[in-house]
Amino acid sequence: MHGRPRKAPTLEEQEAFSVKASKLRSLQSQFLQFHHAKIYTKEALDVSAKLLESNPEYYTAWNYRKLAVQHNLNLPEVENNEETVKSILDEELRLVENALRRNFKSYGAWHHRKWVLSKGHSSTDKELLLLGKFQKADSRNFHAWNYRRFVTTLKNIPNEKELEYTTDMIYDNFSNYSAWHNRSVLLSHLLKEKAKGYSPKDNVFTEEYEFVRHALFTDPDDQSGWFYHLWLLDQTVKLETLLVSSWPPHGCNLSLSTDGSFGDCSLSPFTSLQTNTRTLPLILYFSEAVENICSSTVVIECENIASNELVWRSLSGDGAGSAQAWLTYLNFPEEHAHSEKAYQVKVSLAHSRGIFSSTGVHHGDSSHIEFSVSVPPHRSEHVDLNNEGKISWSDESFCTHDTQFLESALINLFHLERTKIDETVVDYQWNITTINNEISHYRELLSTMNCKIGKLTLARLLIAHDTLMSYTGTSHRNVSHHAEVLQLYDDLKKMDPAHLHYYQDEYSIVLLKQTISNQELLLKHCRKYRDPSSPRINNFCLRLNNLSLSRIGSMEQLLWVQVLDLSHNQLKTLEGLEVMQLLSCLNVSYNKLCSFTALEPLKLLRSLKVLDISYNEIGAHSIDTRRYLCSSPLNHRSGGDWKTEESEIHCVEVADNWEAYAIFKDLNLIQLDLKGNAVSDEKIQSLLIKLLPSLKWLDGESCR
Amino acid sequence: MGELQVEKHVKYILAVEKRKDNFESVVMEHLRLNGAYWGLTTLDILGKLDAVDQDEVISWVMQCQHEDGGFGGNIGHDPHMLYTLSAIQVLALFDKLHVLDVDKVSSYIAGLQNEDGSFPGDMWGEVDTRFSYIAICSLALLRQLNKIDVGKAVKYIVSCKNVDGGFGCTPGAESHAGQIFCCVGALAITGSLHHVDKDLLGWWLCERQVKSGGLNGRPEKLPDVCYSWWVLSSLIMIDRVHWIDKEKLAKFILDCQDTEKGGISDRPDDAVDVFHTYFGVAGLSLLEYSGLKPIDPAYALPVSVVNKVILPCRP
Ligand SMILES: [Zn+2]
């Protein structure tokens, strides 16, 4: 099926084929007769052997051989005769060897060999020799490599020795990805076991960096070392799981406003939250996905709040039990006092040994955050925050803030971000030196040669450097490498246009990081919503429109955002937005969202009221790339079990528009703009009006 | 770039279905049920499934079933997971899953699960994540996933994840696009894609595209039309398909057509076969080539078939 030329066979060849075909057919039918009649005589065995030698893929014949072995080993004259047992099994090994010579990618043949050896009667001495032959002939054959791992386990060959084998194979040919792969597996084991000479990993990694650099510099176009280098880099940067940010932030004095008015206009979005209830979301954001955030791993000390009763949920667009961000709600009791009451809240990850992350590194011991919350006195009249007019996203609706106000608000933010949350001391010296060393090597490479992997690796190294610096707390935004990295990705887009969108996605993330981590730049994106009579909308808006963003990132810095304008970008996904628990108004019009399923992250946003998804590509594609990233019966995820019986929505309507149903049944919108998408028609509008009982404005028209 | 030769491919597939005497079909005899799935799915994507005699196919498929519930690759061949999935898929194509004794088939599959969550291909114990995918996909189509320990099955698949973000057939085994499809597909169907490092795997997968536009299955290997399916479907399931040049890939697939006799080969000017014809056409469907029915990247069946089987509320 592979690599045969497409030419019509000559007459001679045709004849030869037809002879071969009839021979094979007769072997096959003879074999099946023996198999079905359970005949295991020498004659029958010969037929199966011949068949397998000419077609090792004929799996039923391998099964038959196993039945025959079992049958023959149980014969009374064989049972205790070690020599006969051995010869029966040796015959199988010989057959496998012949079959593999015909086709050494035959799954059935390799498995048969394992099956025979697992019986424990055969010598394993020859196995590595045999493998040597096969691996020489095809050093990338993954069956052979798998079999090698099987044999080395069986023979208890130490990982150190196998690691040497991969070194030899790689020196023999740098392009042997299979050897690089096996090296990563063996090294991971050795590091994990802290084997002698492999702990601490610093020295080992220094050598590995050199080794892979040698390969990459010899032939930068050969991909084999690329992924190994990226793994080393990842291991150098991912050191421990950190709590990187939270909302409310550490040290802030927050005011809840339950009557819908802001009162004091000096309240910034970073320190005030407007809410209809006395409920405050608390968000913890970690440096990587963690599991098991719960009342026993996170302790909250606050008067009137029972820490052990809090329910934590993961904020993951994938809806999993593992996430970077976690959410719980703090409920402040109804006070009858006439004055505002301030609560001190302390959140500690004191028992954090129970928190797991994918790297398996546990969170440091002593992290905690503290903030205070002022809750206004109880008021009897209830203000309906929903009973408001339409929000307009036009440029005229926004004006710049008074700079002084903004600066003070932002200084507050940056100050908070800089607060060191984790007090565990980790020595990053080796890591920083190593990355710096690598950076200078790759700069050197690029000075002699303009190569893609050189640029990409340098970009990654620079990002890694900035990340490490930020962990050490000595980070400085001024010395970060954002501009250089953006330039590298720009070059890559031109150099390797087939992967343009990969670089564009990476570019977007860095661009956003640059914008958000720089106070002056961020100021330029902050706007004030003009209509002060609209208490529904916090008048502080972050406008990240028209930036050609294809992806969003730096979410840990944006937990405070309540009004966000991402219009006129190139977003295909909203992944990441699920952590913006305060978001009430979102504009993603004029982007590249391809389906309703792309809105999945918004399902976790309880406070989202206004959504503009107009002028995207929803409904314009036959293949939905978010189909399996959205809860539905297709992926058997919780929330995917749909009960339509009780609603007024007909099930056919659901089947026809299941994507819309899957998303909007969990949203609570007041205003939605959908026009300018392939999908927007009357049918979908009528479904949406049924799905969203609180909806007042659809495509600019009142719909109630 | 040529157009997709729909009529010729249909003719080619129908001819292969009928031929049982030439060398090719004798060699392939043991996996005829796989062949039926490849051929029939291709016909359905091309909108020509009605060109085959449904009853004849179904009656033959049912003759491949064994007492234990599993299916062999052909009449008289031993039962195996590989063919059991094909049988289920073929029946789903014809909307005939009800002819199955669902309990029996699903018990056969569920009965094979090992203590560690993995699955062997049959009673002889060859463990491979391909079989994890098959078990999960089959049981999901039969709506019997509750018969296995899904948590353990997922855990085993995750234990086969490598540092390059890909997956191998057993723990420690090298990443391979075919294997990645199986693992990502199984994780997709069980709502477990959060175990996939999408950016890392996405980069590895998008680097499978070589200069000619075709995709290979591992670094430093030749491109091959069948990877248009394995790589592409995986990229779609993790929403990173925009990282490759889709137009160039479509051109590569179309260049592998036998424009005279129909069928698609692994590489331009090689001999065609049903396997690559299916993967080529399915790949074009994933690329949204006009006129083709969309195919589901996880279940490897037309979207319309999957929606009908899995989504509630049949009209
Ligand atoms: Zn192929």
Coordinates of C-alpha atoms in Angstrom, one line a residue, chain A residues 277-627:
Chain A
T277 CA -26.1 40.6 46.1
R278 CA -23.6 40.4 48.9
T279 CA -21.7 37.9 47.1
L280 CA -18.1 38.3 46.0
P281 CA -16.3 36.1 43.6
L282 CA -12.8 35.0 44.7
I283 CA -10.4 33.9 42.0
L284 CA -7.1 32.3 42.4
Y285 CA -4.8 32.2 39.4
F286 CA -1.8 29.8 39.3
S287 CA 1.2 29.6 37.0
E288 CA -0.1 26.3 35.6
A289 CA -3.1 24.1 35.8
V290 CA -3.7 22.6 39.3
E291 CA -6.0 20.1 40.8
N292 CA -7.7 19.7 44.1
I293 CA -8.4 23.3 45.1
C294 CA -11.0 22.8 47.8
S295 CA -11.9 23.8 51.3
S296 CA -9.3 21.6 52.7
T297 CA -6.4 23.0 50.6
V298 CA -7.4 26.6 50.8
V299 CA -8.3 28.1 54.1
I300 CA -10.2 31.4 54.3
E301 CA -10.2 33.3 57.5
C302 CA -12.9 35.9 57.7
E303 CA -15.5 36.7 60.3
N304 CA -18.9 35.2 59.5
I305 CA -17.5 33.0 56.6
A306 CA -17.2 29.3 57.1
S307 CA -14.2 28.3 55.1
N308 CA -14.9 24.6 55.1
E309 CA -18.3 25.2 53.5
L310 CA -17.0 27.0 50.5
V311 CA -17.3 25.2 47.2
W312 CA -14.5 25.8 44.7
R313 CA -14.9 25.2 41.0
S314 CA -12.3 25.1 38.3
L315 CA -12.4 27.8 35.7
S316 CA -11.4 25.8 32.7
G317 CA -12.9 26.2 29.3
D318 CA -12.5 22.4 29.1
G319 CA -14.7 22.0 32.2
A320 CA -12.1 19.8 33.8
G321 CA -11.0 19.2 37.4
S322 CA -7.7 20.7 36.6
A323 CA -7.4 24.4 35.8
Q324 CA -5.1 27.4 36.2
A325 CA -7.9 29.5 37.7
W326 CA -10.3 28.6 40.5
L327 CA -13.4 30.3 41.8
T328 CA -15.4 30.4 44.9
Y329 CA -18.0 32.9 46.2
L330 CA -17.8 34.7 49.5
N331 CA -21.2 35.5 51.0
F332 CA -21.3 38.4 53.3
P333 CA -24.2 38.3 55.8
E334 CA -27.0 40.8 55.7
E335 CA -26.2 43.5 58.2
H336 CA -28.8 45.6 59.8
A337 CA -26.3 48.1 61.1
H338 CA -26.5 51.6 59.6
S339 CA -22.9 51.9 58.7
E340 CA -20.6 50.2 56.2
K341 CA -18.9 47.2 57.6
A342 CA -15.4 46.2 56.6
Y343 CA -14.3 42.5 56.6
Q344 CA -10.7 41.4 56.6
V345 CA -10.2 38.3 54.5
K346 CA -7.1 36.1 54.6
V347 CA -6.7 33.3 52.1
S348 CA -4.0 30.8 52.9
L349 CA -2.8 27.8 51.0
A350 CA -1.5 26.4 54.2
H351 CA -2.4 22.9 53.5
S352 CA -1.3 23.2 49.9
R353 CA 0.6 19.9 49.9
G354 CA -2.7 18.5 48.7
I355 CA -2.6 20.7 45.5
F356 CA -1.4 18.8 42.5
S357 CA -0.2 20.2 39.2
S358 CA 0.8 18.5 36.0
T359 CA 4.5 18.9 36.7
G360 CA 3.9 17.2 40.0
V361 CA 5.6 20.0 41.9
H362 CA 3.7 21.1 44.8
H363 CA 2.9 24.6 45.7
G364 CA 5.1 26.3 48.3
D365 CA 4.0 26.3 51.8
S366 CA 3.4 29.7 53.0
S367 CA 1.4 31.6 50.4
H368 CA -1.4 33.7 51.5
I369 CA -3.2 36.8 50.3
E370 CA -5.1 39.3 52.3
F371 CA -7.6 42.0 51.4
S372 CA -10.5 43.8 52.9
V373 CA -14.0 44.2 51.7
S374 CA -16.4 47.0 52.7
V375 CA -20.0 46.0 52.6
P376 CA -22.6 48.8 52.7
P377 CA -25.5 48.7 55.1
H378 CA -28.6 46.8 54.2
R379 CA -31.1 48.7 52.1
S380 CA -34.6 47.6 51.8
E381 CA -35.3 48.7 48.3
H382 CA -34.0 46.4 45.6
V383 CA -32.5 48.0 42.6
D384 CA -32.9 46.1 39.4
L385 CA -29.6 46.4 37.6
N386 CA -31.0 44.8 34.5
N387 CA -33.6 47.3 33.7
E388 CA -31.5 49.4 31.5
G389 CA -31.1 50.7 28.0
K390 CA -29.0 49.3 25.3
I391 CA -25.2 49.6 25.4
S392 CA -23.5 51.1 22.4
W393 CA -20.0 50.1 21.4
S394 CA -19.4 53.0 19.0
D395 CA -16.3 55.0 19.5
E396 CA -18.4 58.0 20.5
S397 CA -19.6 56.2 23.5
F398 CA -16.2 56.2 25.0
C399 CA -13.9 58.9 26.1
T400 CA -10.5 58.9 27.7
H401 CA -10.3 59.0 31.5
D402 CA -8.9 61.8 33.4
T403 CA -5.2 60.8 33.5
Q404 CA -4.7 61.4 37.1
F405 CA -7.5 59.1 38.1
L406 CA -6.2 56.4 35.8
E407 CA -2.7 56.6 36.9
S408 CA -3.7 56.3 40.5
A409 CA -5.9 53.3 39.7
L410 CA -3.2 51.6 37.7
I411 CA -0.4 52.3 40.1
N412 CA -2.5 50.5 42.6
L413 CA -2.8 47.6 40.2
F414 CA 0.8 47.4 39.4
H415 CA 1.7 47.7 43.0
L416 CA -0.5 44.8 43.8
E417 CA 0.9 42.7 41.0
R418 CA 4.3 43.1 42.4
T419 CA 3.5 41.9 45.8
K420 CA 5.3 38.7 46.3
I421 CA 2.8 36.1 47.2
D422 CA 4.9 33.1 47.7
E423 CA 7.6 33.3 50.3
T424 CA 9.4 30.0 49.5
V425 CA 12.9 30.7 48.4
V426 CA 13.8 28.9 45.2
D427 CA 17.2 29.4 43.7
Y428 CA 16.9 30.3 40.1
Q429 CA 20.5 31.1 39.5
W430 CA 21.4 28.0 37.4
N431 CA 18.2 28.4 35.4
I432 CA 18.9 32.0 34.6
T433 CA 22.5 31.4 33.7
T434 CA 21.6 28.5 31.5
I435 CA 19.0 30.5 29.6
N436 CA 21.3 33.4 29.2
N437 CA 24.0 31.1 27.9
E438 CA 21.6 29.6 25.4
I439 CA 20.4 33.0 24.3
S440 CA 24.0 34.0 23.4
H441 CA 24.6 30.8 21.5
Y442 CA 21.4 31.3 19.4
R443 CA 22.3 34.9 18.8
E444 CA 25.6 33.7 17.5
L445 CA 24.0 31.1 15.3
L446 CA 21.7 33.7 13.8
S447 CA 24.6 36.0 13.1
T448 CA 26.0 33.4 10.8
M449 CA 22.9 31.9 9.4
N450 CA 19.3 32.9 8.9
C451 CA 17.3 29.9 10.0
K452 CA 13.8 29.3 11.2
I453 CA 14.5 27.1 14.2
G454 CA 17.2 29.6 15.4
K455 CA 14.7 32.5 15.4
L456 CA 12.0 30.5 17.0
T457 CA 14.2 29.1 19.6
L458 CA 15.6 32.5 20.4
A459 CA 12.1 33.9 20.7
R460 CA 11.2 31.1 23.1
L461 CA 14.4 31.6 25.1
L462 CA 13.7 35.3 25.5
I463 CA 10.2 34.6 26.7
A464 CA 11.5 32.0 29.1
H465 CA 14.0 34.5 30.4
D466 CA 11.3 37.1 31.1
T467 CA 9.2 34.5 32.8
L468 CA 12.0 33.4 35.1
M469 CA 12.8 37.0 36.0
S470 CA 9.2 37.6 36.9
Y471 CA 9.3 34.6 39.2
T472 CA 12.3 35.8 41.0
G473 CA 10.5 39.0 41.8
T474 CA 13.3 41.1 40.4
S475 CA 11.4 41.3 37.1
H476 CA 11.6 44.4 35.2
R477 CA 9.3 45.4 32.7
N478 CA 11.8 47.8 31.3
V479 CA 14.3 45.1 30.5
S480 CA 11.8 42.6 29.1
H481 CA 12.4 41.4 25.6
H482 CA 8.9 41.9 24.2
A483 CA 9.9 44.1 21.3
E484 CA 12.7 41.8 20.1
V485 CA 10.4 38.7 20.4
L486 CA 7.8 40.5 18.3
Q487 CA 10.4 41.2 15.7
L488 CA 11.4 37.6 15.6
Y489 CA 7.9 36.4 15.1
D490 CA 7.4 39.0 12.4
D491 CA 10.5 37.6 10.6
L492 CA 9.2 34.1 11.0
K493 CA 5.9 35.0 9.4
K494 CA 7.7 36.0 6.3
M495 CA 10.2 33.2 6.4
D496 CA 7.8 30.3 6.9
P497 CA 4.4 31.4 5.6
A498 CA 3.0 27.9 5.8
H499 CA 2.9 28.3 9.5
L500 CA 1.9 32.0 9.5
H501 CA -0.9 31.6 11.9
Y502 CA 1.1 29.7 14.4
Y503 CA 3.5 32.7 14.6
Q504 CA 0.6 35.1 14.5
D505 CA -0.9 33.4 17.6
E506 CA 2.4 33.5 19.4
Y507 CA 2.8 37.1 18.3
S508 CA -0.6 38.1 19.7
I509 CA 0.1 36.6 23.1
V510 CA 3.4 38.5 23.4
L511 CA 1.8 41.7 22.1
L512 CA -0.9 41.5 24.7
K513 CA 1.7 40.8 27.4
Q514 CA 3.7 43.8 26.3
T515 CA 0.6 46.0 26.4
I516 CA -0.7 44.9 29.7
S517 CA 2.6 44.8 31.6
N518 CA 3.4 48.3 30.6
Q519 CA 1.5 51.0 32.5
E520 CA 1.8 53.7 29.8
L521 CA 0.6 51.3 27.1
L522 CA -2.2 50.0 29.1
L523 CA -3.4 53.5 29.9
K524 CA -3.9 54.1 26.2
H525 CA -6.4 51.3 26.1
C526 CA -8.5 52.3 29.0
R527 CA -11.7 54.3 28.3
K528 CA -14.6 55.6 30.1
Y529 CA -18.2 54.8 29.0
R530 CA -19.9 58.2 28.5
D531 CA -23.4 57.5 29.7
P532 CA -23.2 57.9 33.5
S533 CA -26.9 57.1 33.8
S534 CA -26.3 53.6 33.0
P535 CA -25.2 52.0 36.2
R536 CA -25.4 48.6 34.6
I537 CA -22.1 49.2 32.9
N538 CA -19.1 50.0 35.0
N539 CA -17.8 53.0 33.2
F540 CA -14.2 51.8 33.1
C541 CA -13.6 49.9 29.8
L542 CA -10.6 48.1 28.5
R543 CA -10.5 48.5 24.7
L544 CA -8.2 46.0 23.0
N545 CA -9.8 46.5 19.6
N546 CA -8.0 46.8 16.2
L547 CA -4.8 45.1 17.4
S548 CA -4.9 42.1 14.9
L549 CA -5.0 39.8 17.9
S550 CA -5.6 36.2 16.9
R551 CA -5.4 35.0 20.4
I552 CA -5.6 36.3 23.9
G553 CA -3.4 35.8 26.9
S554 CA -2.0 37.4 30.1
M555 CA -5.4 36.7 31.6
E556 CA -3.9 36.6 35.1
Q557 CA -3.4 40.4 34.8
L558 CA -7.0 41.0 33.6
L559 CA -9.1 39.5 36.3
W560 CA -10.5 42.9 37.2
V561 CA -12.0 43.7 33.8
Q562 CA -15.7 44.3 33.7
V563 CA -16.2 45.9 30.3
L564 CA -14.0 44.6 27.4
D565 CA -13.8 45.5 23.8
L566 CA -12.0 43.0 21.6
S567 CA -13.7 44.0 18.3
H568 CA -11.9 44.2 15.0
N569 CA -9.3 41.5 15.8
Q570 CA -8.8 38.1 14.3
L571 CA -9.9 36.0 17.2
K572 CA -11.0 32.4 16.4
T573 CA -11.2 31.5 20.0
L574 CA -12.2 33.0 23.3
E575 CA -10.2 30.5 25.4
G576 CA -9.0 32.3 28.5
L577 CA -11.9 34.6 28.9
E578 CA -13.5 32.1 31.3
V579 CA -11.4 33.5 34.1
M580 CA -12.8 37.0 33.8
Q581 CA -15.5 36.4 36.3
L582 CA -16.4 40.1 36.7
L583 CA -17.0 40.6 33.0
S584 CA -20.4 42.1 32.3
C585 CA -20.0 43.5 28.8
L586 CA -18.0 41.9 26.0
N587 CA -17.6 43.0 22.4
V588 CA -16.0 40.5 20.0
S589 CA -17.6 41.7 16.8
Y590 CA -15.6 41.7 13.6
N591 CA -13.5 38.7 14.5
K592 CA -13.1 35.3 13.1
L593 CA -15.2 33.2 15.4
C594 CA -16.4 30.2 13.3
S595 CA -19.2 28.7 15.4
F596 CA -21.3 29.1 18.5
T597 CA -19.2 26.4 20.1
A598 CA -16.3 29.0 20.2
L599 CA -18.3 30.8 22.9
E600 CA -18.0 27.9 25.4
P601 CA -15.6 29.8 27.7
L602 CA -18.4 32.5 28.2
K603 CA -20.7 29.9 29.8
L604 CA -18.7 30.2 33.0
L605 CA -19.3 34.0 33.2
R606 CA -22.2 34.4 35.5
S607 CA -22.2 38.2 35.3
L608 CA -22.1 38.5 31.5
K609 CA -25.1 40.6 30.3
V610 CA -24.1 42.3 27.1
L611 CA -22.5 40.3 24.2
D612 CA -21.7 41.5 20.7
I613 CA -20.6 38.7 18.4
S614 CA -21.8 40.3 15.2
Y615 CA -19.8 40.1 12.0
N616 CA -18.0 36.9 12.7
E617 CA -18.0 33.7 10.6
I618 CA -20.5 31.7 12.7
G619 CA -22.2 29.2 10.6
A620 CA -19.9 29.8 7.6
H621 CA -17.9 26.6 8.0
S622 CA -18.7 23.0 7.5
I623 CA -16.0 21.8 9.9
D624 CA -16.2 23.0 13.5
T625 CA -12.9 23.1 15.2
R626 CA -14.5 23.7 18.6
R627 CA -16.9 20.8 18.3

